[in-house]
Coordinates of C-alpha atoms and ligand atoms in Angstrom, one line a residue:
X257 CA 0.0 0.0 0.0
X258 CA 1.0 3.6 -0.4
X259 CA 3.5 4.3 2.3
X260 CA 2.3 6.6 5.1
X261 CA 3.8 10.1 4.9
X262 CA 4.9 9.9 1.3
X263 CA 3.1 11.3 -1.7
X264 CA 1.7 9.1 -4.5
X265 CA 4.3 10.7 -6.9
X266 CA 7.1 9.6 -4.6
X267 CA 5.7 6.2 -4.2
X268 CA 5.2 5.8 -7.9
X269 CA 8.7 7.0 -8.6
X270 CA 10.1 4.4 -6.2
X271 CA 8.3 1.8 -8.3
X272 CA 9.8 3.1 -11.5
X273 CA 6.6 4.7 -12.7
X274 CA 7.5 7.8 -14.7
X275 CA 5.7 11.1 -14.6
X276 CA 4.8 10.5 -18.2
X277 CA 3.0 7.3 -17.3
X278 CA 1.1 9.2 -14.6
X279 CA 0.2 11.8 -17.1
X280 CA -1.0 9.1 -19.5
X281 CA -3.1 7.6 -16.8
X282 CA -4.5 11.1 -15.9
X283 CA -5.4 11.5 -19.6
X284 CA -7.5 8.4 -19.4
X285 CA -9.3 9.6 -16.3
X286 CA -9.9 13.0 -17.8
X287 CA -11.4 11.4 -21.0
X288 CA -13.5 9.0 -18.9
X289 CA -14.8 11.9 -16.8
X290 CA -15.5 14.0 -19.9
X291 CA -13.1 16.7 -18.8
X292 CA -11.1 18.8 -21.3
X293 CA -7.7 17.3 -22.3
X294 CA -6.0 20.1 -20.4
X295 CA -7.4 18.7 -17.1
X296 CA -5.1 15.8 -17.4
X297 CA -2.1 17.9 -16.3
X298 CA -4.0 19.1 -13.3
X299 CA -5.1 15.6 -12.4
X300 CA -1.6 14.3 -12.8
X301 CA -0.2 17.1 -10.6
X302 CA -2.8 16.7 -7.9
X303 CA -2.5 12.9 -7.9
X304 CA 1.2 13.2 -7.5
X305 CA 0.6 15.3 -4.3
X306 CA -1.9 12.9 -2.9
X307 CA -0.9 11.4 0.5
X308 CA -2.3 8.3 2.0
X309 CA -6.0 8.2 1.2
X310 CA -8.1 5.9 3.2
X311 CA -11.0 4.0 1.6
X312 CA -13.3 1.9 3.7
X313 CA -15.4 -0.6 1.7
X314 CA -18.6 -1.8 3.3
X315 CA -20.4 -4.8 1.8
X316 CA -24.0 -5.4 2.7
X317 CA -26.7 -7.5 0.9
X318 CA -25.1 -8.3 -2.4
X319 CA -23.6 -11.1 -4.5
X320 CA -19.9 -9.8 -4.5
X321 CA -20.4 -9.2 -8.3
X322 CA -19.3 -5.6 -7.7
X323 CA -16.0 -6.6 -6.2
X324 CA -15.6 -9.2 -9.0
X325 CA -16.1 -6.4 -11.5
X326 CA -13.7 -3.9 -10.0
X327 CA -11.0 -6.5 -9.9
X328 CA -11.3 -6.7 -13.6
X329 CA -10.8 -3.0 -14.2
X330 CA -8.3 -2.3 -16.9
X331 CA -7.6 1.4 -16.4
X332 CA -6.7 1.9 -13.7
X333 CA -6.3 -1.6 -12.3
X334 CA -7.3 -2.4 -8.8
X335 CA -3.6 -3.0 -8.1
X336 CA -3.0 0.6 -9.1
X337 CA -5.8 1.7 -6.7
X338 CA -4.7 -0.4 -3.8
X339 CA -1.0 -0.3 -4.1
X340 CA -0.4 3.1 -5.6
X341 CA -3.3 5.4 -5.0
X342 CA -5.1 4.5 -1.8
X343 CA -5.1 2.6 1.3
X344 CA -8.0 0.1 1.2
X345 CA -8.3 -0.1 5.0
X346 CA -11.3 -2.4 5.2
X347 CA -12.8 -4.7 2.5
X348 CA -14.3 -8.0 3.5
X349 CA -13.3 -9.9 0.4
X350 CA -9.9 -8.4 -0.2
X351 CA -8.5 -7.7 3.3
X352 CA -6.0 -10.1 4.8
X353 CA -7.1 -9.6 8.4
X354 CA -10.4 -10.8 9.9
X355 CA -12.4 -10.6 13.1
X356 CA -11.5 -8.0 15.7
X357 CA -8.4 -7.0 13.8
X358 CA -10.5 -6.1 10.7
X359 CA -12.9 -3.9 12.8
X360 CA -9.9 -2.3 14.5
X361 CA -8.5 -1.4 11.1
X362 CA -11.8 0.3 10.2
X363 CA -11.9 2.2 13.4
X364 CA -8.3 3.3 13.2
X365 CA -8.8 4.4 9.6
X366 CA -11.8 6.5 10.6
X367 CA -9.9 8.1 13.5
X368 CA -6.8 8.9 11.6
X369 CA -8.6 10.2 8.5
X370 CA -11.5 12.1 10.0
X371 CA -13.4 14.0 7.4
X372 CA -11.1 12.8 4.6
X373 CA -11.8 9.1 4.0
X374 CA -14.1 7.7 1.3
X375 CA -16.6 5.0 2.1
X376 CA -17.5 2.7 -0.8
X377 CA -20.6 0.6 -0.2
X378 CA -21.9 -2.3 -2.2
X379 CA -25.2 -4.1 -1.4
X380 CA -28.4 -2.9 0.0
X381 CA -29.2 -2.4 3.7
X382 CA -31.9 -4.5 5.4
X383 CA -34.1 -2.3 7.6
X384 CA -36.9 -4.7 8.7
X385 CA -37.0 -6.3 12.1
X386 CA -34.2 -4.1 13.4
X387 CA -31.9 -4.9 10.5
X388 CA -31.2 -8.5 11.8
X389 CA -31.0 -10.0 8.3
X390 CA -27.4 -8.9 7.7
X391 CA -24.9 -8.3 10.4
X392 CA -21.2 -7.8 10.5
X393 CA -19.2 -8.3 13.7
X394 CA -22.5 -8.6 15.5
X395 CA -23.8 -5.3 14.3
X396 CA -26.5 -4.5 11.7
X397 CA -25.5 -3.1 8.3
X398 CA -27.4 0.1 9.1
X399 CA -25.5 0.6 12.3
X400 CA -22.1 0.0 10.7
X401 CA -23.1 2.3 7.7
X402 CA -24.2 5.2 9.8
X403 CA -21.2 5.0 12.1
X404 CA -18.7 4.8 9.3
X405 CA -20.4 7.4 7.1
X406 CA -20.5 10.0 9.9
X407 CA -16.9 11.4 9.4
X408 CA -16.4 10.4 5.8
X409 CA -15.6 12.9 3.0
X410 CA -18.0 11.2 0.6
X411 CA -19.9 7.9 0.1
X412 CA -19.6 6.0 -3.2
X413 CA -22.5 3.5 -3.6
X414 CA -21.3 0.9 -6.2
X415 CA -23.8 -1.5 -7.8
X416 CA -27.5 -1.2 -8.3
X417 CA -28.1 -2.8 -4.9
X418 CA -26.3 0.0 -3.0
X419 CA -27.5 2.7 -5.4
X420 CA -31.2 1.7 -5.7
X421 CA -31.8 -1.4 -3.6
X422 CA -31.2 -3.9 -6.5
X423 CA -32.1 -7.6 -6.2
X424 CA -32.6 -7.7 -2.4
X425 CA -35.1 -4.8 -2.8
X426 CA -37.1 -6.7 -5.5
X427 CA -40.7 -7.7 -4.4
X428 CA -41.5 -8.9 -1.9
X429 CA -38.4 -7.5 -0.4
X430 CA -38.5 -9.7 2.7
X431 CA -35.6 -7.9 4.5
X432 CA -36.9 -4.3 3.9
X433 CA -33.8 -3.7 1.7
X434 CA -33.0 0.0 1.1
X435 CA -30.4 1.9 -1.0
X436 CA -27.6 3.6 0.9
X437 CA -28.3 7.3 0.0
X438 CA -31.6 7.6 2.0
X439 CA -29.9 6.1 5.1
X440 CA -27.0 8.5 5.4
X441 CA -27.6 12.2 6.2
X442 CA -25.5 15.2 5.3
X443 CA -22.9 13.4 3.2
X444 CA -22.5 13.5 -0.6
X445 CA -23.4 10.1 -2.1
X446 CA -22.3 9.1 -5.6
X447 CA -24.2 6.3 -7.1
X448 CA -22.5 4.0 -9.6
X449 CA -25.3 1.7 -10.7
X450 CA -25.1 -1.5 -12.7
X451 CA -25.5 -5.1 -11.7
X452 CA -22.6 -5.2 -11.7
X453 CA -21.3 -1.7 -12.4
X454 CA -18.6 -1.1 -15.1
X455 CA -15.3 -1.3 -13.3
X456 CA -13.8 1.8 -15.0
X457 CA -16.9 3.8 -13.8
X458 CA -16.0 2.8 -10.2
X459 CA -12.2 3.3 -10.4
X460 CA -12.5 6.4 -12.6
X461 CA -14.9 8.1 -10.2
X462 CA -12.8 7.2 -7.2
X463 CA -9.6 8.6 -8.9
X464 CA -11.6 11.8 -9.8
X465 CA -12.6 12.3 -6.2
X466 CA -9.1 11.5 -4.9
X467 CA -7.3 13.8 -7.4
X468 CA -9.7 16.8 -7.5
X469 CA -11.1 16.5 -4.0
X470 CA -14.6 17.1 -5.2
X471 CA -17.8 15.3 -6.4
X472 CA -18.2 15.0 -10.1
X473 CA -21.4 16.2 -11.9
X474 CA -24.2 13.9 -11.1
X475 CA -27.6 13.1 -12.7
X476 CA -30.9 13.3 -10.9
X477 CA -30.2 9.7 -9.6
X478 CA -26.8 10.7 -8.1
X479 CA -24.8 9.1 -10.9
X480 CA -21.7 10.6 -12.5
X481 CA -22.8 12.3 -15.8
X482 CA -19.6 11.2 -17.4
X483 CA -20.7 7.6 -17.3
X484 CA -24.5 7.9 -17.1
X485 CA -25.2 10.9 -19.2
X486 CA -26.4 9.0 -22.2
X487 CA -28.5 5.9 -22.8
X488 CA -27.0 2.6 -24.2
X489 CA -29.2 3.3 -27.2
X490 CA -27.6 6.8 -27.8
X491 CA -24.3 5.2 -28.5
X492 CA -25.3 1.7 -29.7
X493 CA -23.5 0.6 -32.8
X494 CA -26.8 -1.1 -33.9
X495 CA -28.6 2.2 -33.8
X496 CA -28.5 2.7 -37.6
X497 CA -30.7 -0.4 -37.9
X498 CA -33.1 1.0 -35.4
X499 CA -33.4 4.2 -37.5
X500 CA -34.1 2.2 -40.6
X501 CA -36.6 -0.1 -38.9
X502 CA -34.5 -3.3 -39.2
X503 CA -35.2 -5.4 -36.1
X504 CA -34.3 -9.0 -35.2
X505 CA -37.4 -10.9 -34.3
X506 CA -35.7 -13.7 -32.5
X507 CA -32.2 -14.4 -31.3
X508 CA -31.3 -16.8 -34.1
X509 CA -33.1 -15.3 -37.1
X510 CA -31.4 -13.7 -40.1
X511 CA -31.8 -10.2 -38.7
X512 CA -30.0 -11.3 -35.5
X513 CA -27.2 -12.8 -37.5
X514 CA -26.9 -9.5 -39.5
X515 CA -26.6 -7.5 -36.3
X516 CA -29.9 -5.7 -36.5
X517 CA -31.5 -3.8 -33.6
X518 CA -32.5 -6.0 -30.6
X519 CA -35.4 -3.7 -29.6
X520 CA -38.1 -6.2 -30.5
X521 CA -36.5 -9.0 -28.5
X522 CA -36.6 -6.9 -25.4
X523 CA -33.5 -4.6 -25.4
X524 CA -33.9 -1.9 -22.7
X525 CA -31.1 0.2 -24.2
X526 CA -33.4 3.2 -25.0
X527 CA -34.2 3.7 -21.3
X528 CA -30.9 2.5 -19.7
X529 CA -28.3 5.1 -18.8
X530 CA -24.8 3.6 -18.7
X531 CA -21.5 3.5 -20.5
X532 CA -21.6 -0.1 -21.7
X533 CA -21.7 0.9 -25.4
X534 CA -18.6 3.1 -25.1
X535 CA -16.4 1.9 -22.3
X536 CA -17.6 -1.7 -22.8
X537 CA -16.3 -4.6 -20.7
X538 CA -13.2 -6.7 -20.2
X539 CA -10.8 -4.1 -21.4
X540 CA -13.2 -2.7 -24.0
X541 CA -13.6 -6.1 -25.6
X542 CA -17.4 -6.2 -25.9
X543 CA -20.7 -5.6 -24.2
X544 CA -24.0 -7.5 -24.1
X545 CA -25.5 -6.1 -27.2
X546 CA -22.3 -6.7 -29.1
X547 CA -22.5 -10.3 -28.1
X548 CA -26.1 -10.6 -29.3
X549 CA -28.1 -10.1 -26.1
X550 CA -30.3 -7.1 -25.5
X551 CA -29.6 -4.7 -22.6
X552 CA -31.6 -5.7 -19.5
X553 CA -31.4 -2.2 -18.0
X554 CA -29.5 -3.2 -14.9
X555 CA -28.4 0.3 -14.1
X556 CA -31.9 1.6 -13.6
X557 CA -34.0 1.5 -10.4
X558 CA -36.3 -1.5 -9.9
X559 CA -35.1 -3.3 -13.1
X560 CA -35.8 -6.7 -11.4
X561 CA -39.4 -5.9 -10.6
X562 CA -40.1 -4.6 -14.1
X563 CA -39.1 -8.1 -15.4
X564 CA -39.8 -8.9 -19.0
X565 CA -36.1 -9.0 -20.0
X566 CA -37.2 -10.4 -23.4
X567 CA -40.4 -8.3 -23.9
X568 CA -40.0 -5.2 -26.0
X569 CA -40.4 -1.8 -24.3
X570 CA -43.3 -1.1 -26.6
X571 CA -45.2 -3.8 -24.5
X572 CA -45.0 -1.4 -21.6
X573 CA -45.3 -2.2 -17.8
X574 CA -48.1 -2.7 -15.5
X575 CA -48.3 -0.1 -12.7
X576 CA -49.8 -2.7 -10.4
X577 CA -47.4 -5.6 -11.0
X578 CA -44.4 -3.8 -12.5
X579 CA -44.3 -6.6 -15.1
X580 CA -44.3 -5.9 -18.8
X581 CA -47.8 -6.2 -20.4
X582 CA -49.4 -5.5 -23.8
X583 CA -52.4 -3.7 -25.2
X584 CA -54.0 -0.5 -23.8
X585 CA -52.3 -0.8 -20.4
X586 CA -49.0 -0.9 -22.3
X587 CA -49.6 2.3 -24.1
X588 CA -50.5 4.1 -20.8
X589 CA -47.6 2.6 -19.0
X590 CA -45.2 3.4 -21.7
X591 CA -46.5 7.0 -21.9
X592 CA -45.6 7.3 -18.2
X593 CA -42.2 5.8 -18.9
X594 CA -41.6 8.3 -21.7
X595 CA -42.9 11.2 -19.5
X596 CA -40.5 10.2 -16.8
X597 CA -37.7 10.1 -19.3
X598 CA -38.6 13.5 -20.6
X599 CA -38.4 14.8 -17.1
X600 CA -34.8 13.9 -17.1
X601 CA -34.2 16.6 -19.6
X602 CA -31.9 14.5 -21.7
X603 CA -31.7 14.6 -25.4
X604 CA -32.0 10.8 -25.7
X605 CA -35.5 11.0 -24.5
X606 CA -36.5 11.5 -28.1
X607 CA -35.6 7.9 -28.7
X608 CA -38.3 6.6 -26.3
X609 CA -41.0 8.4 -28.2
X610 CA -41.1 6.0 -31.2
X611 CA -41.7 3.3 -28.7
X612 CA -44.7 5.1 -27.4
X613 CA -46.0 5.7 -30.9
X614 CA -45.5 2.1 -31.7
X615 CA -47.5 1.1 -28.6
X616 CA -50.2 3.5 -29.5
X617 CA -50.4 2.2 -33.0
X618 CA -50.6 -1.4 -31.7
X619 CA -53.3 -0.4 -29.4
X620 CA -55.2 1.1 -32.3
Ligands
LIG96 FE1 -25.8 -6.1 -6.3 FE2 -23.0 -6.0 -5.9 FE3 -25.6 -6.9 -8.6 FE4 -24.1 -8.4 -7.2 O1 -21.9 -5.9 -4.6 S1 -25.4 -4.8 -8.0 S2 -26.4 -8.2 -6.9 S3 -23.6 -7.6 -9.2 O2 -22.7 -7.8 -6.1 O3 -24.5 -5.5 -5.1

């Protein structure tokens, strides 16, 4: 880990990492965060000055997919984050210590870095029955979250579970699972949704906060605009087929083989805000739509309850069940969906309107 008392620049130099390499890395972060190229110099300079930065990672009700995802980050790598950038003082999956020693590490990190440390949370927090459904060191998730968040600089909620409740929050939500943001008061919360979230969205955001000491621009759901400012549909390479009305009707028909739009086989790209189509996955190798599967909208609230992963958006959703339905109910539900999207004041909202028109025409 970064040696106490030294700066990141000094630590990197000792490892033979040149200033040029740091600048290159800063350029990647600047590009990811949609900053002007000139910001790279500032980021590199500020990163070089960064001293030991404590990060406390709290895991609640989740599947560990978010940690799996961040360990597959390509730029920067988790190794960069842990060994060169930060001190990951507490992380259930990655820490070497356990039991009392782990809790002591968390308490010490909080004490020594009051007001400066970052808390990363994954998973949702059970609130029913006194929060008994998930405990760590004999304490409820809620208790641990509120104690740890109290003196933090900022909270970063990674994954749809921490950001919006995710799978544990899906009906009937037996544990009373809640997202993190409503449970911590008076602290900035950055949501990086996705089930799991894109690793570069997590590491890029954390690097941004570390280097610039501020919170990036967020959308109305608390997500960094740099990664969540556009829909998958906005940047999808299959979009020209959508415009021309070329749609795959099943996953193995001729249209699917020709790479046509997956809208009619249930793709939720038009209403899913995330960077899968641009940042992609596994070192920019591919993303679900590129491998032939529609987007399931995992970065949006309540995507599990909406169900219908293979039903087209034009089939709409039932306000009662949350499941996709057809006919008149569909048109009304979809109109609501479109209206909600319009409220987001994003240019990509226009892309949801053809779906509403399609639903209306089907109704007629
Ligand atoms: Fe949830 Fe993450 Fe999905 Fe899993 O920690 S966002 S279930 S990928 O693991 O919280």
